[in-house]
CSV table of C-alpha atoms in Angstrom, one decimal:
chain,number,residue,atom,x,y,z
A,1,MET,CA,0.0,0.0,0.0
A,2,LYS,CA,3.0,2.3,0.1
A,3,LYS,CA,2.6,3.0,-3.6
A,4,LEU,CA,-0.9,4.2,-3.1
A,5,ARG,CA,0.1,6.4,-0.2
A,6,ILE,CA,2.7,8.1,-2.3
A,7,ALA,CA,0.2,8.6,-5.2
A,8,SER,CA,-2.4,10.0,-2.8
A,9,ALA,CA,0.0,12.6,-1.4
A,10,LEU,CA,1.1,13.7,-4.9
A,11,LEU,CA,-2.4,13.9,-6.2
A,12,THR,CA,-3.4,16.5,-3.5
A,13,GLY,CA,-1.0,19.0,-5.2
A,14,PHE,CA,-2.3,18.8,-8.7
A,15,LEU,CA,-4.4,22.0,-8.4
A,16,TRP,CA,-1.2,24.0,-7.8
A,17,ILE,CA,0.6,23.2,-11.0
A,18,SER,CA,-0.1,23.2,-14.7
A,19,CYS,CA,-1.8,19.9,-15.3
A,20,HIS,CA,-3.2,18.0,-18.3
A,21,PHE,CA,-6.0,15.4,-18.1
A,22,THR,CA,-7.1,13.2,-21.0
A,23,GLU,CA,-10.3,11.2,-20.8
A,24,GLU,CA,-10.1,8.4,-23.3
A,25,ILE,CA,-13.1,6.2,-24.2
A,26,HIS,CA,-13.1,3.1,-26.4
A,27,LEU,CA,-16.6,2.0,-27.5
A,28,ASN,CA,-17.4,-1.3,-29.2
A,29,GLU,CA,-20.4,-2.0,-31.4
A,30,ASP,CA,-22.3,-3.8,-28.6
A,31,GLY,CA,-21.9,-0.8,-26.3
A,32,SER,CA,-19.2,-2.3,-24.1
A,33,GLY,CA,-15.7,-0.7,-23.9
A,34,SER,CA,-13.3,1.0,-21.6
A,35,ILE,CA,-12.6,4.4,-20.1
A,36,ALA,CA,-9.3,5.8,-18.9
A,37,LEU,CA,-8.4,9.1,-17.3
A,38,SER,CA,-4.7,9.9,-17.6
A,39,PHE,CA,-3.0,12.7,-15.7
A,40,ASP,CA,0.4,14.1,-16.7
A,41,GLY,CA,1.9,14.8,-13.3
A,42,SER,CA,5.5,15.4,-14.4
A,43,GLN,CA,5.6,18.8,-12.7
A,44,LEU,CA,4.7,17.2,-9.4
A,45,LEU,CA,8.2,15.8,-9.2
A,46,SER,CA,9.4,19.2,-8.3
A,47,LEU,CA,7.0,19.2,-5.4
A,48,SER,CA,8.0,15.8,-4.1
A,49,ASP,CA,9.9,15.5,-0.8
A,50,SER,CA,13.6,14.8,-1.7
A,51,ALA,CA,13.8,12.1,1.1
A,52,THR,CA,10.8,10.3,-0.2
A,53,VAL,CA,12.1,10.4,-3.8
A,54,ALA,CA,15.5,9.1,-2.7
A,55,GLN,CA,13.7,6.0,-1.3
A,56,GLN,CA,12.0,5.2,-4.5
A,57,PRO,CA,13.4,3.3,-7.6
A,58,LYS,CA,14.5,5.4,-10.5
A,59,ARG,CA,11.7,4.0,-12.5
A,60,LEU,CA,8.4,2.7,-11.2
A,61,ASP,CA,5.6,1.2,-13.3
A,62,SER,CA,2.9,-0.4,-11.1
A,63,VAL,CA,-0.8,-1.0,-11.0
A,64,VAL,CA,-3.2,-0.8,-8.0
A,65,ARG,CA,-6.5,-2.6,-8.4
A,66,PHE,CA,-9.1,-1.0,-6.2
A,67,SER,CA,-11.1,-4.1,-5.8
A,68,ASP,CA,-8.1,-5.6,-4.0
A,69,VAL,CA,-7.7,-2.5,-1.8
A,70,LEU,CA,-11.4,-2.5,-0.9
A,71,ASP,CA,-11.3,-6.1,0.1
A,72,GLU,CA,-8.2,-5.6,2.1
A,73,LYS,CA,-9.7,-2.7,4.0
A,74,LYS,CA,-13.2,-4.0,4.3
A,75,ASP,CA,-13.2,-4.1,8.1
A,76,SER,CA,-12.2,-0.4,8.3
A,77,ILE,CA,-14.6,0.6,5.6
A,78,ARG,CA,-17.6,-1.0,7.4
A,79,LYS,CA,-17.0,1.5,10.2
A,80,LEU,CA,-17.4,4.5,7.9
A,81,PRO,CA,-20.7,6.3,7.3
A,82,PRO,CA,-22.9,4.5,4.7
A,83,GLN,CA,-22.6,7.4,2.3
A,84,GLU,CA,-18.8,7.2,2.3
A,85,GLN,CA,-18.9,3.4,2.0
A,86,GLU,CA,-21.0,3.8,-1.1
A,87,ARG,CA,-18.6,6.4,-2.5
A,88,LEU,CA,-15.6,4.2,-2.0
A,89,GLU,CA,-17.4,1.2,-3.5
A,90,LYS,CA,-17.7,3.0,-6.8
A,91,LEU,CA,-14.0,2.7,-7.1
A,92,ARG,CA,-14.2,-1.1,-7.3
A,93,PRO,CA,-14.1,-1.4,-11.1
A,94,TYR,CA,-11.1,0.8,-11.4
A,95,GLN,CA,-7.4,0.3,-11.4
A,96,MET,CA,-4.7,3.0,-11.2
A,97,ARG,CA,-1.4,2.6,-13.1
A,98,MET,CA,1.4,4.8,-11.8
A,99,ILE,CA,4.5,5.5,-14.0
A,100,THR,CA,7.4,7.5,-12.5
A,101,ASP,CA,10.8,8.0,-14.0
A,102,HIS,CA,12.9,10.5,-12.0
A,103,GLU,CA,15.7,10.6,-14.5
A,104,ALA,CA,13.4,11.3,-17.4
A,105,GLY,CA,11.3,13.7,-15.3
A,106,GLU,CA,8.1,11.7,-16.1
A,107,MET,CA,5.2,11.0,-13.9
A,108,ARG,CA,1.8,9.7,-15.1
A,109,PHE,CA,-1.3,8.4,-13.4
A,110,ILE,CA,-3.9,6.4,-15.4
A,111,LEU,CA,-7.2,5.5,-13.9
A,112,SER,CA,-9.1,3.0,-16.0
A,113,ARG,CA,-12.0,0.5,-16.0
A,114,LYS,CA,-14.0,-1.6,-18.4
A,115,PHE,CA,-17.8,-1.5,-18.8
A,116,ARG,CA,-20.6,-3.5,-20.4
A,117,ASN,CA,-22.6,-0.4,-21.1
A,118,ILE,CA,-21.2,3.2,-20.9
A,119,SER,CA,-24.3,4.3,-19.0
A,120,GLU,CA,-23.0,2.4,-15.9
A,121,VAL,CA,-19.9,4.6,-15.9
A,122,GLY,CA,-19.9,7.6,-13.5
A,123,ASP,CA,-17.6,10.6,-13.4
A,124,ALA,CA,-14.0,9.4,-13.9
A,125,PHE,CA,-12.6,12.7,-12.7
A,126,ASN,CA,-14.5,12.3,-9.4
A,127,ALA,CA,-13.2,8.8,-9.1
A,128,PHE,CA,-9.7,10.1,-9.7
A,129,GLN,CA,-10.1,12.6,-6.8
A,130,ASP,CA,-11.7,9.9,-4.6
A,131,ALA,CA,-8.8,7.4,-5.1
A,132,GLY,CA,-6.7,8.9,-2.3
A,133,ALA,CA,-9.5,8.4,0.2
A,134,LEU,CA,-8.5,4.7,0.5
A,135,GLU,CA,-5.2,5.5,2.2
A,136,PRO,CA,-5.3,5.8,6.0
A,137,ALA,CA,-3.7,8.9,7.3
A,138,LYS,CA,-1.2,7.4,9.8
A,139,GLY,CA,-0.2,4.0,8.5
A,140,GLU,CA,-1.1,0.6,7.2
A,141,ASN,CA,-2.8,-0.6,10.4
A,142,THR,CA,-4.6,2.7,11.1
A,143,PRO,CA,-8.4,2.4,10.9
A,144,MET,CA,-9.8,4.5,8.1
A,145,GLU,CA,-11.4,7.8,9.1
A,146,PRO,CA,-14.2,9.7,7.4
A,147,THR,CA,-13.1,12.4,5.0
A,148,ASP,CA,-14.4,15.9,4.7
A,149,GLN,CA,-15.4,15.3,1.1
A,150,VAL,CA,-18.2,12.7,1.2
A,151,SER,CA,-20.0,13.8,-1.9
A,152,GLN,CA,-19.2,15.5,-5.2
A,153,SER,CA,-20.9,18.5,-6.5
A,154,THR,CA,-20.9,17.4,-10.1
A,155,GLU,CA,-21.6,14.2,-12.1
A,156,VAL,CA,-21.1,13.0,-15.7
A,157,VAL,CA,-23.8,11.0,-17.5
A,158,TYR,CA,-22.9,9.0,-20.6
A,159,SER,CA,-25.3,7.4,-23.1
A,160,LEU,CA,-25.1,5.4,-26.2
A,161,LYS,CA,-28.4,4.6,-27.9
A,162,GLY,CA,-28.5,3.4,-31.4
A,163,ASN,CA,-26.2,5.7,-33.4
A,164,THR,CA,-26.3,8.5,-30.8
A,165,PHE,CA,-23.6,9.1,-28.1
A,166,SER,CA,-23.9,11.8,-25.5
A,167,ARG,CA,-21.8,13.1,-22.6
A,168,ARG,CA,-23.3,15.5,-20.1
A,169,GLY,CA,-21.8,17.2,-17.1
A,170,ILE,CA,-24.4,18.0,-14.3
A,171,VAL,CA,-24.1,20.1,-11.2
A,172,VAL,CA,-25.9,17.9,-8.6
A,173,ASP,CA,-25.3,20.2,-5.6
A,174,SER,CA,-25.2,23.9,-6.4
A,175,ALA,CA,-24.3,25.0,-2.9
A,176,LEU,CA,-21.4,22.6,-2.7
A,177,HIS,CA,-20.3,23.5,-6.2
A,178,GLN,CA,-20.2,27.1,-5.3
A,179,GLN,CA,-18.0,26.3,-2.4
A,180,ARG,CA,-15.6,24.4,-4.7
A,181,ILE,CA,-15.5,27.4,-7.1
A,182,ASP,CA,-14.7,29.7,-4.2
A,183,SER,CA,-11.9,27.4,-3.1
A,184,LEU,CA,-10.3,27.9,-6.5
A,185,LYS,CA,-9.8,31.6,-6.0
A,186,GLY,CA,-6.1,32.4,-6.0
A,187,SER,CA,-5.2,29.3,-8.0
A,188,GLU,CA,-6.3,30.7,-11.4
A,189,SER,CA,-2.7,31.6,-12.5
A,190,PHE,CA,-1.5,28.0,-11.7
A,191,LEU,CA,-4.3,26.5,-13.8
A,192,GLU,CA,-4.3,28.9,-16.8
A,193,GLU,CA,-2.3,26.5,-19.0
A,194,SER,CA,-4.0,23.3,-17.8
A,195,THR,CA,-6.3,21.4,-20.1
A,196,TYR,CA,-8.9,18.6,-20.1
A,197,LYS,CA,-9.1,16.6,-23.3
A,198,LEU,CA,-11.7,14.1,-24.6
A,199,GLU,CA,-10.5,11.4,-26.9
A,200,ILE,CA,-13.4,9.1,-27.9
A,201,HIS,CA,-12.9,6.1,-30.2
A,202,PHE,CA,-16.2,5.0,-31.9
A,203,PRO,CA,-16.9,1.7,-33.7
A,204,ARG,CA,-18.2,3.6,-36.7
A,205,ARG,CA,-17.5,6.9,-38.5
A,206,VAL,CA,-18.8,10.1,-37.0
A,207,ARG,CA,-21.5,11.7,-39.1
A,208,SER,CA,-21.9,14.9,-36.9
A,209,ALA,CA,-21.0,16.3,-33.6
A,210,SER,CA,-22.7,19.1,-31.5
A,211,VAL,CA,-19.4,20.9,-30.8
A,212,GLU,CA,-17.8,22.9,-33.6
A,213,ASP,CA,-14.3,22.8,-32.2
A,214,ALA,CA,-14.1,19.0,-32.1
A,215,THR,CA,-11.7,17.3,-34.6
A,216,LEU,CA,-11.7,13.9,-36.0
A,217,SER,CA,-9.1,11.3,-36.9
A,218,MET,CA,-8.3,10.5,-40.5
A,219,ASP,CA,-10.6,7.5,-40.5
A,220,GLY,CA,-13.4,9.6,-38.9
A,221,LYS,CA,-13.9,7.2,-36.0
A,222,THR,CA,-12.1,9.1,-33.2
A,223,LEU,CA,-13.2,12.5,-31.9
A,224,PHE,CA,-10.9,14.9,-30.0
A,225,TYR,CA,-12.1,17.9,-28.0
A,226,GLU,CA,-10.2,20.0,-25.6
A,227,VAL,CA,-11.1,22.8,-23.1
A,228,ALA,CA,-9.3,24.7,-20.4
A,229,PHE,CA,-9.2,22.7,-17.2
A,230,LEU,CA,-10.2,25.7,-15.1
A,231,GLU,CA,-13.3,26.3,-17.3
A,232,TYR,CA,-14.3,22.6,-16.8
A,233,LEU,CA,-13.9,22.9,-13.1
A,234,LEU,CA,-16.2,26.0,-13.1
A,235,LYS,CA,-18.7,24.8,-15.6
A,236,PRO,CA,-18.7,21.0,-16.2
A,237,GLU,CA,-21.2,21.4,-19.0
A,238,VAL,CA,-18.5,22.9,-21.3
A,239,LEU,CA,-17.6,19.3,-22.3
A,240,ASP,CA,-21.2,18.4,-23.1
A,241,LEU,CA,-21.6,16.9,-26.6
A,242,GLU,CA,-23.8,14.7,-28.8
A,243,VAL,CA,-22.3,12.6,-31.5
A,244,ILE,CA,-24.2,11.0,-34.3
A,245,LEU,CA,-22.6,7.9,-35.9
A,246,GLU,CA,-23.1,6.7,-39.4
A,247,GLU,CA,-25.5,3.8,-39.8
């Protein structure tokens, strides 16, 4: 669990650097597929404690499966409030791959999962933020404690019906969302170069898309769309889109 502790500590600093997220979705003809949220955290290396870094191998490439973590910590999780238990259980389908190369100055986190139907997938960015909640604050044998952030203020809803795909960002708690917006004040300059990018691979060619700035791959089956990360934090609907596929 040491690897997860290190990742958790580093993830808490991502709002104070220029960061880039890529949400990549692969869709099959039957509606199944996979989703991965990757975070380029190379600039976080400069924020890492030198003593901690010295204890780590020069290159690390590891995978944490949250189903294993949840099973391992099941006794502690049972003692948490029901709402927080439910939040952590949503991490079960995910795994986190962590790649760190200190000599090359590379650090990447990739949160991913498979799905039978994309409608069963929640907000991957929320899951990314929740991942650190599985790490106890004081050590391996310390019982887990409730966190301040039990709920998220936004959610993402995906749908694939026939030849129509949609992605919608929804504010589910306006008061909490305003608190999150207020907490970002003062960090705008750190986030001004940060981006959030969609990369969606469809089983058929795209006939039309609701966003004019989206681009397509040469074969017309992959859509790319990018917005400023700060704008996405403030208004999750900026990544709303509807895509019509060819028959």
